[in-house]
PDB file of C-alpha atoms and ligand atoms in Angstrom:
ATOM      1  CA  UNK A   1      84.552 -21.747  30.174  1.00  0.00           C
ATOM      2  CA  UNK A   2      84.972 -20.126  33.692  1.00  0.00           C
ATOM      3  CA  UNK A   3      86.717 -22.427  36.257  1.00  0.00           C
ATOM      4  CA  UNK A   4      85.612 -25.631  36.092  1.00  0.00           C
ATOM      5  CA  UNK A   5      82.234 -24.676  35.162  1.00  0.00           C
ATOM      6  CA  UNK A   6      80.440 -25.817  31.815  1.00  0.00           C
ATOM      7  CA  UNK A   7      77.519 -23.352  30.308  1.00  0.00           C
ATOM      8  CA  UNK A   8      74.594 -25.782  28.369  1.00  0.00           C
ATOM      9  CA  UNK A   9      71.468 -23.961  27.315  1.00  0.00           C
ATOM     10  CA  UNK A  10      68.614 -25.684  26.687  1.00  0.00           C
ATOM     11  CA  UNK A  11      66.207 -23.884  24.328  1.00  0.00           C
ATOM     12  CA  UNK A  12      62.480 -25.129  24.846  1.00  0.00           C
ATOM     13  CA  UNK A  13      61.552 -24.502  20.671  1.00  0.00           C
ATOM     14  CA  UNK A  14      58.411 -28.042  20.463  1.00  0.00           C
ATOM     15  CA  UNK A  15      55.781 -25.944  21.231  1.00  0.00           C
ATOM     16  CA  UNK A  16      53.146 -25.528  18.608  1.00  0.00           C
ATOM     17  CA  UNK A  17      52.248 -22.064  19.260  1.00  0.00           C
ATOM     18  CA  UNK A  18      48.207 -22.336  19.601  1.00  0.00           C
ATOM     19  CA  UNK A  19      48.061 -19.079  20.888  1.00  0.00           C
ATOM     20  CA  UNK A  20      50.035 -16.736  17.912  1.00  0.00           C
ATOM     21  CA  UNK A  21      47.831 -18.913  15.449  1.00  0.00           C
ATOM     22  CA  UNK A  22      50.144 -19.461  12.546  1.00  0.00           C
ATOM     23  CA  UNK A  23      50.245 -22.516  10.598  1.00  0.00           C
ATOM     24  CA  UNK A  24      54.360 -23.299  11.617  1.00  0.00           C
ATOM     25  CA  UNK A  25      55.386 -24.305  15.437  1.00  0.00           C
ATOM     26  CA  UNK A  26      56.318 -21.037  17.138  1.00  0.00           C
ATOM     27  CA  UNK A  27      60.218 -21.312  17.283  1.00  0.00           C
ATOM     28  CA  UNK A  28      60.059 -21.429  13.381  1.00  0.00           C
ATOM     29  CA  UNK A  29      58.047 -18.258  12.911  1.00  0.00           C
ATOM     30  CA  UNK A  30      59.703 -15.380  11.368  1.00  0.00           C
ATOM     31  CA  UNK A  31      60.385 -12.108  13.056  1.00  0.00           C
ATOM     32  CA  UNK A  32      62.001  -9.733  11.012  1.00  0.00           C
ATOM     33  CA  UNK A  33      62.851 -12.338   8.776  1.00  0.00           C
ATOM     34  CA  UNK A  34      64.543 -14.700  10.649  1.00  0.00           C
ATOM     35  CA  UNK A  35      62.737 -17.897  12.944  1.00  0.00           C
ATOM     36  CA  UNK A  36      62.379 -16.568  16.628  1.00  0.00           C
ATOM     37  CA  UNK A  37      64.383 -20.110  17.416  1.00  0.00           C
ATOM     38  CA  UNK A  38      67.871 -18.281  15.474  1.00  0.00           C
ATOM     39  CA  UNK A  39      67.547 -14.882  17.154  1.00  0.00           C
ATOM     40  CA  UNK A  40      67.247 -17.164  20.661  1.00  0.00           C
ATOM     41  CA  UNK A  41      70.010 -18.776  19.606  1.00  0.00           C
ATOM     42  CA  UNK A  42      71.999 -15.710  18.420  1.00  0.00           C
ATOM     43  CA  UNK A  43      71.363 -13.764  21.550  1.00  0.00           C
ATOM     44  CA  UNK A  44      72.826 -16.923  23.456  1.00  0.00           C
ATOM     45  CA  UNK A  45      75.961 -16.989  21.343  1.00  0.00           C
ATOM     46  CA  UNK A  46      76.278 -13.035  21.666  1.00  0.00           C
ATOM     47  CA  UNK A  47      76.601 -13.634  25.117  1.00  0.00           C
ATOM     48  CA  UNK A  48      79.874 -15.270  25.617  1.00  0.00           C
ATOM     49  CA  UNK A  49      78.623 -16.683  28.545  1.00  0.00           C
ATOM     50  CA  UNK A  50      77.418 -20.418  26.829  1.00  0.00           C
ATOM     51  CA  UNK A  51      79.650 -23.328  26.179  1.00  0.00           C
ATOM     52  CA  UNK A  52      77.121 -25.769  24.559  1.00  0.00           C
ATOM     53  CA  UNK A  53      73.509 -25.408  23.633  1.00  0.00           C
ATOM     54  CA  UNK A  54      70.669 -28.055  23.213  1.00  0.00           C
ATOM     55  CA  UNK A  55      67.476 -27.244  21.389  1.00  0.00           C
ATOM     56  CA  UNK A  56      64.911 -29.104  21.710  1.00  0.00           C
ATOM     57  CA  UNK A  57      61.706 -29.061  18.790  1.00  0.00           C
ATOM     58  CA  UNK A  58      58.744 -31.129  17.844  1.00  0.00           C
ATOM     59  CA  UNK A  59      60.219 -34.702  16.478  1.00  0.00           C
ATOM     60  CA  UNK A  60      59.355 -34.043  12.976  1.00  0.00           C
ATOM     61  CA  UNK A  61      61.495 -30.403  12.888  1.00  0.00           C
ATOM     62  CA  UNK A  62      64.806 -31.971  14.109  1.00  0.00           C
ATOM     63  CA  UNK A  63      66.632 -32.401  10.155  1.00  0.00           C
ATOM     64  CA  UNK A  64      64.916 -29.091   9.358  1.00  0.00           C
ATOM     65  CA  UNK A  65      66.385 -27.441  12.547  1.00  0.00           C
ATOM     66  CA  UNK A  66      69.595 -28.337  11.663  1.00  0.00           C
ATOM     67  CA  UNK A  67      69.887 -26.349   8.892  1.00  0.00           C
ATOM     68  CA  UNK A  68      68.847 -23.141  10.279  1.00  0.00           C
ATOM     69  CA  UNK A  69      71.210 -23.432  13.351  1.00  0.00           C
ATOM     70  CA  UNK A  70      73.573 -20.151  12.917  1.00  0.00           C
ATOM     71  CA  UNK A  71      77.093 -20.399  12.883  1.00  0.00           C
ATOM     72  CA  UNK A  72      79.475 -20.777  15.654  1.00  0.00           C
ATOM     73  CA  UNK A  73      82.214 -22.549  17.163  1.00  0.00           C
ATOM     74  CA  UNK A  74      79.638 -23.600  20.217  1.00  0.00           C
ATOM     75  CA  UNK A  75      78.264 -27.414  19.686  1.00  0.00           C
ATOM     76  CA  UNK A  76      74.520 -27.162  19.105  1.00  0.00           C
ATOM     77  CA  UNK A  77      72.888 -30.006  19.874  1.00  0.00           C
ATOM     78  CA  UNK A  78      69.206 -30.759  18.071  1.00  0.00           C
ATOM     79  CA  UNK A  79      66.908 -33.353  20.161  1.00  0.00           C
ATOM     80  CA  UNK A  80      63.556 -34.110  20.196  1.00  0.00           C
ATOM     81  CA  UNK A  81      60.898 -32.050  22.828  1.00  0.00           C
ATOM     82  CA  UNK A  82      57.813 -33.537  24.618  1.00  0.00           C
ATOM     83  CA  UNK A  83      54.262 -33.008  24.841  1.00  0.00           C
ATOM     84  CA  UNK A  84      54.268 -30.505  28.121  1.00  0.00           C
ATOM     85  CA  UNK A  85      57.246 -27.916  28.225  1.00  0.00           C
ATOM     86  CA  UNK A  86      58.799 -29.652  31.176  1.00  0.00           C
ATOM     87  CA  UNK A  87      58.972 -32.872  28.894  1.00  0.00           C
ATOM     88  CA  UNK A  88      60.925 -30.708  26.581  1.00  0.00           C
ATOM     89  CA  UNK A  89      62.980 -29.338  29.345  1.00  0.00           C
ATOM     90  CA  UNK A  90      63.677 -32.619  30.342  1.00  0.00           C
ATOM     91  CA  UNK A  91      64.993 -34.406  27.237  1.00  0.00           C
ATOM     92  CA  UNK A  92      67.282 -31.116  26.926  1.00  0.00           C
ATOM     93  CA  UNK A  93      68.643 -32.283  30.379  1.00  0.00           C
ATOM     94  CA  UNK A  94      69.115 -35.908  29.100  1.00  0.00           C
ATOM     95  CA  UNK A  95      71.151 -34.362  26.320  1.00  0.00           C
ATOM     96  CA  UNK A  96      73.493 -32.703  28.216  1.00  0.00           C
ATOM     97  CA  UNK A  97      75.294 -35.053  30.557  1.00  0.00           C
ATOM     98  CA  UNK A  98      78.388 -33.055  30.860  1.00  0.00           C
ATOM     99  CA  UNK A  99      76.560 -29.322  31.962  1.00  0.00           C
ATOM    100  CA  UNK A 100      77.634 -27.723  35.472  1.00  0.00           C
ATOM    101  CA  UNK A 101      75.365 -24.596  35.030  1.00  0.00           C
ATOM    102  CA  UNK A 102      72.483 -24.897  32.955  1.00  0.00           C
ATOM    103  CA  UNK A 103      70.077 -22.105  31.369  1.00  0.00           C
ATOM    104  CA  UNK A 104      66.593 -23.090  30.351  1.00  0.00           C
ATOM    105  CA  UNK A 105      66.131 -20.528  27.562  1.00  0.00           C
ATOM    106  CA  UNK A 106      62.496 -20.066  25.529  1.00  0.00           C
ATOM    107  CA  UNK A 107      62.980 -19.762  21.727  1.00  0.00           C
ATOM    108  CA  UNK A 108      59.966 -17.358  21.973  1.00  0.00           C
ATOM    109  CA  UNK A 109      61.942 -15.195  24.095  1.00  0.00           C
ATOM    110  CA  UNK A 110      63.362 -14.426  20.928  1.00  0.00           C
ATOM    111  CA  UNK A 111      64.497 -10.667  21.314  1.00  0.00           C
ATOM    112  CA  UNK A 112      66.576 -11.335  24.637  1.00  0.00           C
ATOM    113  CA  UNK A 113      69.377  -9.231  24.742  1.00  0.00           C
ATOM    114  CA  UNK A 114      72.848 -10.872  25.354  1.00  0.00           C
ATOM    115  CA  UNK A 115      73.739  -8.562  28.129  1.00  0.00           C
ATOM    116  CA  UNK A 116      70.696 -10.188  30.303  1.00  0.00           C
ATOM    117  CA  UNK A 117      71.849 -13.707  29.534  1.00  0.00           C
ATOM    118  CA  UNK A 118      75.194 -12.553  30.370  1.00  0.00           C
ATOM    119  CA  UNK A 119      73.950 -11.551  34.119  1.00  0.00           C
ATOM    120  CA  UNK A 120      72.221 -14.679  34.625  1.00  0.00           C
ATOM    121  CA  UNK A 121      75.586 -16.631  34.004  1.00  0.00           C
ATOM    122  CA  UNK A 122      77.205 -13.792  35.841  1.00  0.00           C
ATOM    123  CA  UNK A 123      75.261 -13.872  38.892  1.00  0.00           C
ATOM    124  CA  UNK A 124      75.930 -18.464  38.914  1.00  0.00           C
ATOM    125  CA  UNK A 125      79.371 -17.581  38.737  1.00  0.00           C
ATOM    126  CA  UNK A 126      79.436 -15.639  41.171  1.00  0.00           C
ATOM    127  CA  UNK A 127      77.585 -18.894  43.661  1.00  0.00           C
ATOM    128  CA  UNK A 128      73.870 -18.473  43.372  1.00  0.00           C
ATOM    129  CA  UNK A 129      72.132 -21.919  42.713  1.00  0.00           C
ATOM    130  CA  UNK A 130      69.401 -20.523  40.785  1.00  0.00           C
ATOM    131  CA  UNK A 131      68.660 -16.943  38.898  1.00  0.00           C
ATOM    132  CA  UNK A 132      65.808 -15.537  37.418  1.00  0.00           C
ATOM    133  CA  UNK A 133      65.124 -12.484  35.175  1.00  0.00           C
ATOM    134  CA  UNK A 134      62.775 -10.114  37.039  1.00  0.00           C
ATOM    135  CA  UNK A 135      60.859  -7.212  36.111  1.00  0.00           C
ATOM    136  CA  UNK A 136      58.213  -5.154  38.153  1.00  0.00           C
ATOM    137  CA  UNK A 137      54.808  -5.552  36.923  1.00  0.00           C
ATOM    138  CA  UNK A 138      52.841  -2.698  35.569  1.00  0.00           C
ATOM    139  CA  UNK A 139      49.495  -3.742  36.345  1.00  0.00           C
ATOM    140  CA  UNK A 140      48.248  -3.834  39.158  1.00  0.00           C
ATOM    141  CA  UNK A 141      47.172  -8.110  40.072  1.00  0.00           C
ATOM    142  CA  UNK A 142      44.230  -9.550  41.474  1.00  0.00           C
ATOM    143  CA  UNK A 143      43.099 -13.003  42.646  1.00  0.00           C
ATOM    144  CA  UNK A 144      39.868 -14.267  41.936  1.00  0.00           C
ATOM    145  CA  UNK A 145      37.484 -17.509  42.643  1.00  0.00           C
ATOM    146  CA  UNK A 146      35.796 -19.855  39.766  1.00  0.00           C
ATOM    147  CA  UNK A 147      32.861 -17.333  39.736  1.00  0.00           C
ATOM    148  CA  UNK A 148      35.179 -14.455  38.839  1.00  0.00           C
ATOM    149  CA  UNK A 149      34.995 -12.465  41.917  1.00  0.00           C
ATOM    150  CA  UNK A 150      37.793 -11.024  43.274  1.00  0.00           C
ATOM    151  CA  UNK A 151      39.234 -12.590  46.493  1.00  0.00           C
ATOM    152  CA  UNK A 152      42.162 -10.155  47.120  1.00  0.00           C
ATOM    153  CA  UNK A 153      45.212  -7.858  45.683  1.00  0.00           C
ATOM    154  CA  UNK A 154      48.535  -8.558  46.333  1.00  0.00           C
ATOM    155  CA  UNK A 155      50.804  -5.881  47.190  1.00  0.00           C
ATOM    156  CA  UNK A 156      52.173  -4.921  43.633  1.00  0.00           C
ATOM    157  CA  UNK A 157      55.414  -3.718  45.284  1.00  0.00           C
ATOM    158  CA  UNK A 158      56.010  -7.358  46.319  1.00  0.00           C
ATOM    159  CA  UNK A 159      55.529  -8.847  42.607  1.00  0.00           C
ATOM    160  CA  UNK A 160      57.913  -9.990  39.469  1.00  0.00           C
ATOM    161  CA  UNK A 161      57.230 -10.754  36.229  1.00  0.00           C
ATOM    162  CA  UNK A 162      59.906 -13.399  35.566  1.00  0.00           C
ATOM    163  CA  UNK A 163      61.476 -14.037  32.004  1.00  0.00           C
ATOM    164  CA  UNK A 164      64.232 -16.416  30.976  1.00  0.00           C
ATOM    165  CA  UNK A 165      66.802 -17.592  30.832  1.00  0.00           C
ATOM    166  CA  UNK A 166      66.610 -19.051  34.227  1.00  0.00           C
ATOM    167  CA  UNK A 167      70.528 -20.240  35.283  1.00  0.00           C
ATOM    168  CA  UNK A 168      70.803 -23.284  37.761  1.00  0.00           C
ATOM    169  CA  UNK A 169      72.955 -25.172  39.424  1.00  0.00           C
ATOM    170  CA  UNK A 170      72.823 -28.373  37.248  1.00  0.00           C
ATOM    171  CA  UNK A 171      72.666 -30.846  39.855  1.00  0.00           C
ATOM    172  CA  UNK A 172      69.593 -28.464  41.798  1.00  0.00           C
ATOM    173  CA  UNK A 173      67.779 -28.639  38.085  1.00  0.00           C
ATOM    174  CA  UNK A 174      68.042 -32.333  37.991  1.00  0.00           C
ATOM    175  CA  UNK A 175      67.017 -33.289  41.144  1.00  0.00           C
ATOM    176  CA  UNK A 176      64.345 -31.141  40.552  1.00  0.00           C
ATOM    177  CA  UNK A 177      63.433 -32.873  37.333  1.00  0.00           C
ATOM    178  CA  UNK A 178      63.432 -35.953  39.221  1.00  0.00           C
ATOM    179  CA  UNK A 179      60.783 -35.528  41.356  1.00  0.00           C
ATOM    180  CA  UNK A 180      56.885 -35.556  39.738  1.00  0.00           C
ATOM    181  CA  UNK A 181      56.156 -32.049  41.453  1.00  0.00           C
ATOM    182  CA  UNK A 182      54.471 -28.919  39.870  1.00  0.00           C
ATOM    183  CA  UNK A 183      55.230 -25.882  38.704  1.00  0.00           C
ATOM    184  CA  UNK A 184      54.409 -23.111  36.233  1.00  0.00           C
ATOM    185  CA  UNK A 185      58.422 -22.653  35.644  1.00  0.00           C
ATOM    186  CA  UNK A 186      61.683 -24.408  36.055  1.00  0.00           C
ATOM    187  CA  UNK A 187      62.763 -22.119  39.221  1.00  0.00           C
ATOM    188  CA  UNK A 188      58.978 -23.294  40.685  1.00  0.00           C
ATOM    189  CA  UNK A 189      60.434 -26.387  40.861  1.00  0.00           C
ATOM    190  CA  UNK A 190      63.863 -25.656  42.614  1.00  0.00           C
ATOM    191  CA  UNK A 191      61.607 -23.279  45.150  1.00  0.00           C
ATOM    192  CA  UNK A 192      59.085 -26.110  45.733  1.00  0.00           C
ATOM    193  CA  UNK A 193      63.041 -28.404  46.826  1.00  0.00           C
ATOM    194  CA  UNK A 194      63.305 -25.566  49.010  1.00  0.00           C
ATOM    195  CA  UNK A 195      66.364 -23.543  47.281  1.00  0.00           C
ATOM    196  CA  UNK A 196      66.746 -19.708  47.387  1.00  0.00           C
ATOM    197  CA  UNK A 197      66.122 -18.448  44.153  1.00  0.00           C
ATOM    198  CA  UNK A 198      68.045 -15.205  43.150  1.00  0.00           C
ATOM    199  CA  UNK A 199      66.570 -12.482  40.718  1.00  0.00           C
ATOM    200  CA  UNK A 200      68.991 -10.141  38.575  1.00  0.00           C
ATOM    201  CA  UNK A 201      66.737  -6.991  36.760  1.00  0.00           C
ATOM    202  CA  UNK A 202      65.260  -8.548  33.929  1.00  0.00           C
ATOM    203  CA  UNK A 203      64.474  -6.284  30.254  1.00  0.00           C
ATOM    204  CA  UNK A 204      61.402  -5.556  28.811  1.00  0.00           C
ATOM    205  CA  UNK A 205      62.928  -6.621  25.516  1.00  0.00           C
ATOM    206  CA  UNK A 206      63.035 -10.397  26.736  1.00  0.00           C
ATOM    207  CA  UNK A 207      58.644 -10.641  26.737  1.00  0.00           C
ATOM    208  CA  UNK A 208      57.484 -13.965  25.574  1.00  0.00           C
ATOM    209  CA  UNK A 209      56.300 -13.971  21.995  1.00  0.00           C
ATOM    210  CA  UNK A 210      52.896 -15.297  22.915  1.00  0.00           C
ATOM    211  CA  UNK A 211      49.895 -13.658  20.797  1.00  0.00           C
ATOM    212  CA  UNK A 212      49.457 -12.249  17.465  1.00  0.00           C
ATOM    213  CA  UNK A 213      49.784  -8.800  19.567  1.00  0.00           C
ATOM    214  CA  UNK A 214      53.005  -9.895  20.494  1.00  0.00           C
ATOM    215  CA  UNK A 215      54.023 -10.351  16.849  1.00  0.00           C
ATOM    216  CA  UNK A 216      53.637  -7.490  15.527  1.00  0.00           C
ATOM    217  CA  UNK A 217      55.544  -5.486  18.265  1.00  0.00           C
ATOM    218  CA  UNK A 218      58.368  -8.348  17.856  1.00  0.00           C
ATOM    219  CA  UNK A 219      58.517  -7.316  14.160  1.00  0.00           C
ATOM    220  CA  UNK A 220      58.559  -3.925  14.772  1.00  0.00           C
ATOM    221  CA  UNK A 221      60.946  -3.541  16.582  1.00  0.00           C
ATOM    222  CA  UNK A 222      63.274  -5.287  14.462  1.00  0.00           C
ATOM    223  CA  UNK A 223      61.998  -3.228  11.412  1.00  0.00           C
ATOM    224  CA  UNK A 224      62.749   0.087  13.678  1.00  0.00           C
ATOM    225  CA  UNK A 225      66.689  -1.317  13.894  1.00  0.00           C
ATOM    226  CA  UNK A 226      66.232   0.177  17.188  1.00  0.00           C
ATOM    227  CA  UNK A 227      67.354  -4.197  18.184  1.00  0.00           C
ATOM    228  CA  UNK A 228      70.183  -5.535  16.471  1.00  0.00           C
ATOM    229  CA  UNK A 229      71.432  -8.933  17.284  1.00  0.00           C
ATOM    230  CA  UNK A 230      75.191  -8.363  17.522  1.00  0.00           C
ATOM    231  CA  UNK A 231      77.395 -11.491  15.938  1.00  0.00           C
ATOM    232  CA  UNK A 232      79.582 -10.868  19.300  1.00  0.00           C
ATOM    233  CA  UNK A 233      79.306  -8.515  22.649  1.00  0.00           C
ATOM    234  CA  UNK A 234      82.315  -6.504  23.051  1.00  0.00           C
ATOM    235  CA  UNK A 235      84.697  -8.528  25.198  1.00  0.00           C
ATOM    236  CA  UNK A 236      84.717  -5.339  27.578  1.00  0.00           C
ATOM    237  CA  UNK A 237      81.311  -5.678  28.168  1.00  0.00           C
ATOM    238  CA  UNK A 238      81.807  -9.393  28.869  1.00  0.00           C
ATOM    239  CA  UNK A 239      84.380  -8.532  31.232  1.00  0.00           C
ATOM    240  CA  UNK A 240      82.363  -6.161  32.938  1.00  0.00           C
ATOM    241  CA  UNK A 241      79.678  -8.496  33.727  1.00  0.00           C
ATOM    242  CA  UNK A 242      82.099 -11.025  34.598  1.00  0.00           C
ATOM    243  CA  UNK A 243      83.432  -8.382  37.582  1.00  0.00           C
ATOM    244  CA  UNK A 244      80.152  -7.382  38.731  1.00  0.00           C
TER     245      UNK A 244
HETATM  246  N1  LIG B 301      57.790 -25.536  24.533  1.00  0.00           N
HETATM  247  C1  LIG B 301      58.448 -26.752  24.360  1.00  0.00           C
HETATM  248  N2  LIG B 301      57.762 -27.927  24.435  1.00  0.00           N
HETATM  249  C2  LIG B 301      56.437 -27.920  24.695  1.00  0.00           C
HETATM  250  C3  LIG B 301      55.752 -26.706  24.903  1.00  0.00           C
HETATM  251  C4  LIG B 301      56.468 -25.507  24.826  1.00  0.00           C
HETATM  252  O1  LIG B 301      59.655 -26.765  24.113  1.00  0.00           O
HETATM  253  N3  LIG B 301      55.806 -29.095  24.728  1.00  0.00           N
HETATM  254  C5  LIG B 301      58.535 -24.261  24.373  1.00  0.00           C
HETATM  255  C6  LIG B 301      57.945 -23.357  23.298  1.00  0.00           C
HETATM  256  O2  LIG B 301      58.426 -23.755  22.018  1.00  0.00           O
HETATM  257  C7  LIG B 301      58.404 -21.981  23.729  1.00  0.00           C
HETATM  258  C8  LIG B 301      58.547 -22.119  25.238  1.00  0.00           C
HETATM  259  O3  LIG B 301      58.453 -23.503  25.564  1.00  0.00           O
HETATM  260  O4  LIG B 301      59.651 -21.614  23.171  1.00  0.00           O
HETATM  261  C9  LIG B 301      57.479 -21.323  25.987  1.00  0.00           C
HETATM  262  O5  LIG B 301      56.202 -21.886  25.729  1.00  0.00           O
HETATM  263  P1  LIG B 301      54.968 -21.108  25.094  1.00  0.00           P
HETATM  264  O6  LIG B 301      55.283 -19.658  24.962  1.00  0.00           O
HETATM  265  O7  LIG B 301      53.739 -21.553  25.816  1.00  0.00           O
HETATM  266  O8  LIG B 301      54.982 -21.683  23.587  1.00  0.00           O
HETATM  267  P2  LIG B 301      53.932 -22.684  22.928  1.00  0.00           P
HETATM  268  O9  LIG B 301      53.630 -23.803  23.863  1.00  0.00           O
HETATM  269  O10 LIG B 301      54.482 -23.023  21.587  1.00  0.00           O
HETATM  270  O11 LIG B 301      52.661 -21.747  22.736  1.00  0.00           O
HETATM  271  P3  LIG B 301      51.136 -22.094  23.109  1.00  0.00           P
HETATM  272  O12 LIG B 301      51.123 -22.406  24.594  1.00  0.00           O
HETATM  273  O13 LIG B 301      50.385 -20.853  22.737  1.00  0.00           O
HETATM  274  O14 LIG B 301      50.765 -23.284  22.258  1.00  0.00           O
HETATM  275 MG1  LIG B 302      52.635 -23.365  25.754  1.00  0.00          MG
END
């Protein structure tokens, strides 16, 4: 706890993975042994910066979930996702009633290192409404039309690739929720209600398990042991982030 405030992460983990191709949902795919969904939820309690977490999986995974849940003194709620990520997102809200900050966290961001979460709680602490992980992107992006042709190139200096979590204000991320706009992310919605979004540097280490390609680097790099998933940051690394 910090102030008044109350930490709930919601972990989006019903997705069925179509693009890494294995036979399980996503979130229960091993990486060095261990689902992505408990290294998410390891890096979250590594943090110290989470009060409550709510995962959310595909109906017929919530008994199993239970079981793998690693563990902690910090309630972990298990509920039931939806069809489109934002469903998911949404019963996660549902499920926590009592959240002042909220952090929409993707299981397949599975190698997240606890120092980033901690300086997206850091950073709502310290006011913002809404924080995003940012990283410059390497390649340089074009846009093109339905025939393929290219139609113009942003200036790369201008761009971020975002990761999670993304931190809100919980009221901001509900009222967001209740309205039926669009967006490729949570913080597209809160942008699209007109609030300043906030970006702290994000970490190459936080990429989005997505393709087979993906995979094998996840695994590797937990084979390497240059990752570990620490049980608990040092509390003087907690308070440093929580003086920045
Ligand atoms: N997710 C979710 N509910 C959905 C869809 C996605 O909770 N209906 C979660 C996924 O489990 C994942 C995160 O949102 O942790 C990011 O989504 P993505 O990487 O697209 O995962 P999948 O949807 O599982 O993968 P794919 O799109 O390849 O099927
Ligand atoms: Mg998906």
């Amino acid at each position: 706890m910090h102030g008044d405030s109350r930490v709930v992460a919601l972990v989006p983990a019903a997705g069925m993975g179509v693009r890494l191709g294995e036979s399980t949902p996503k979130a229960f795919v091993p990486v060095g042994g261990s689902p992505m969904l408990t290294l998410a939820l390891q890096g979250l309690i590594a943090s110290g910066s989470v009060d409550e977490v709510v995962v959310m999986v595909p109906a017929e995974l919530v008994d199993q979930t239970r079981a793998l849940l690693p563990a902690t003194d910090i309630p972990i709620h298990v509920v039931p996702g939806g069809a489109e990520r934002t469903d998911s997102v949404r019963a996660g809200l549902d499920a926590a009633p009592d959240a002042t900050l909220v952090l929409v966290h993707d299981a397949a961001r599975a190698l997240t290192p606890p120092a980033l979460i901690a300086r997206v709680v850091a950073q709502l602490h310290a006011g913002a409404q809404a924080v995003v992980p940012a990283l410059p992107v390497t390649d340089t992006i074009k846009s093109v039309d339905a025939t393929g042709a290219v139609t113009g190139t942003p200036d790369r200096s201008t761009l971020r690739a975002i990761q999670t979590p993304q931190g809100f204000d919980a009221r901001l991320l509900r009222a967001a929720y209740a309205t039926t706009i669009q967006a490729t992310d949570d913080a597209g919605l809160v942008e699209l209600l007109g609030a300043t979004v906030h970006t702290v540097p994000g970490d190459a280490l936080a990429f989005k398990i997505t393709t087979p390609l993906d995979l094998v680097l996840a695994n590797t790099l937990v084979a390497q042991g240059g990752i570990s998933v620490p049980v608990q940051q040092r509390d003087q690394d907690r308070e440093a982030v929580a003086n920045t």
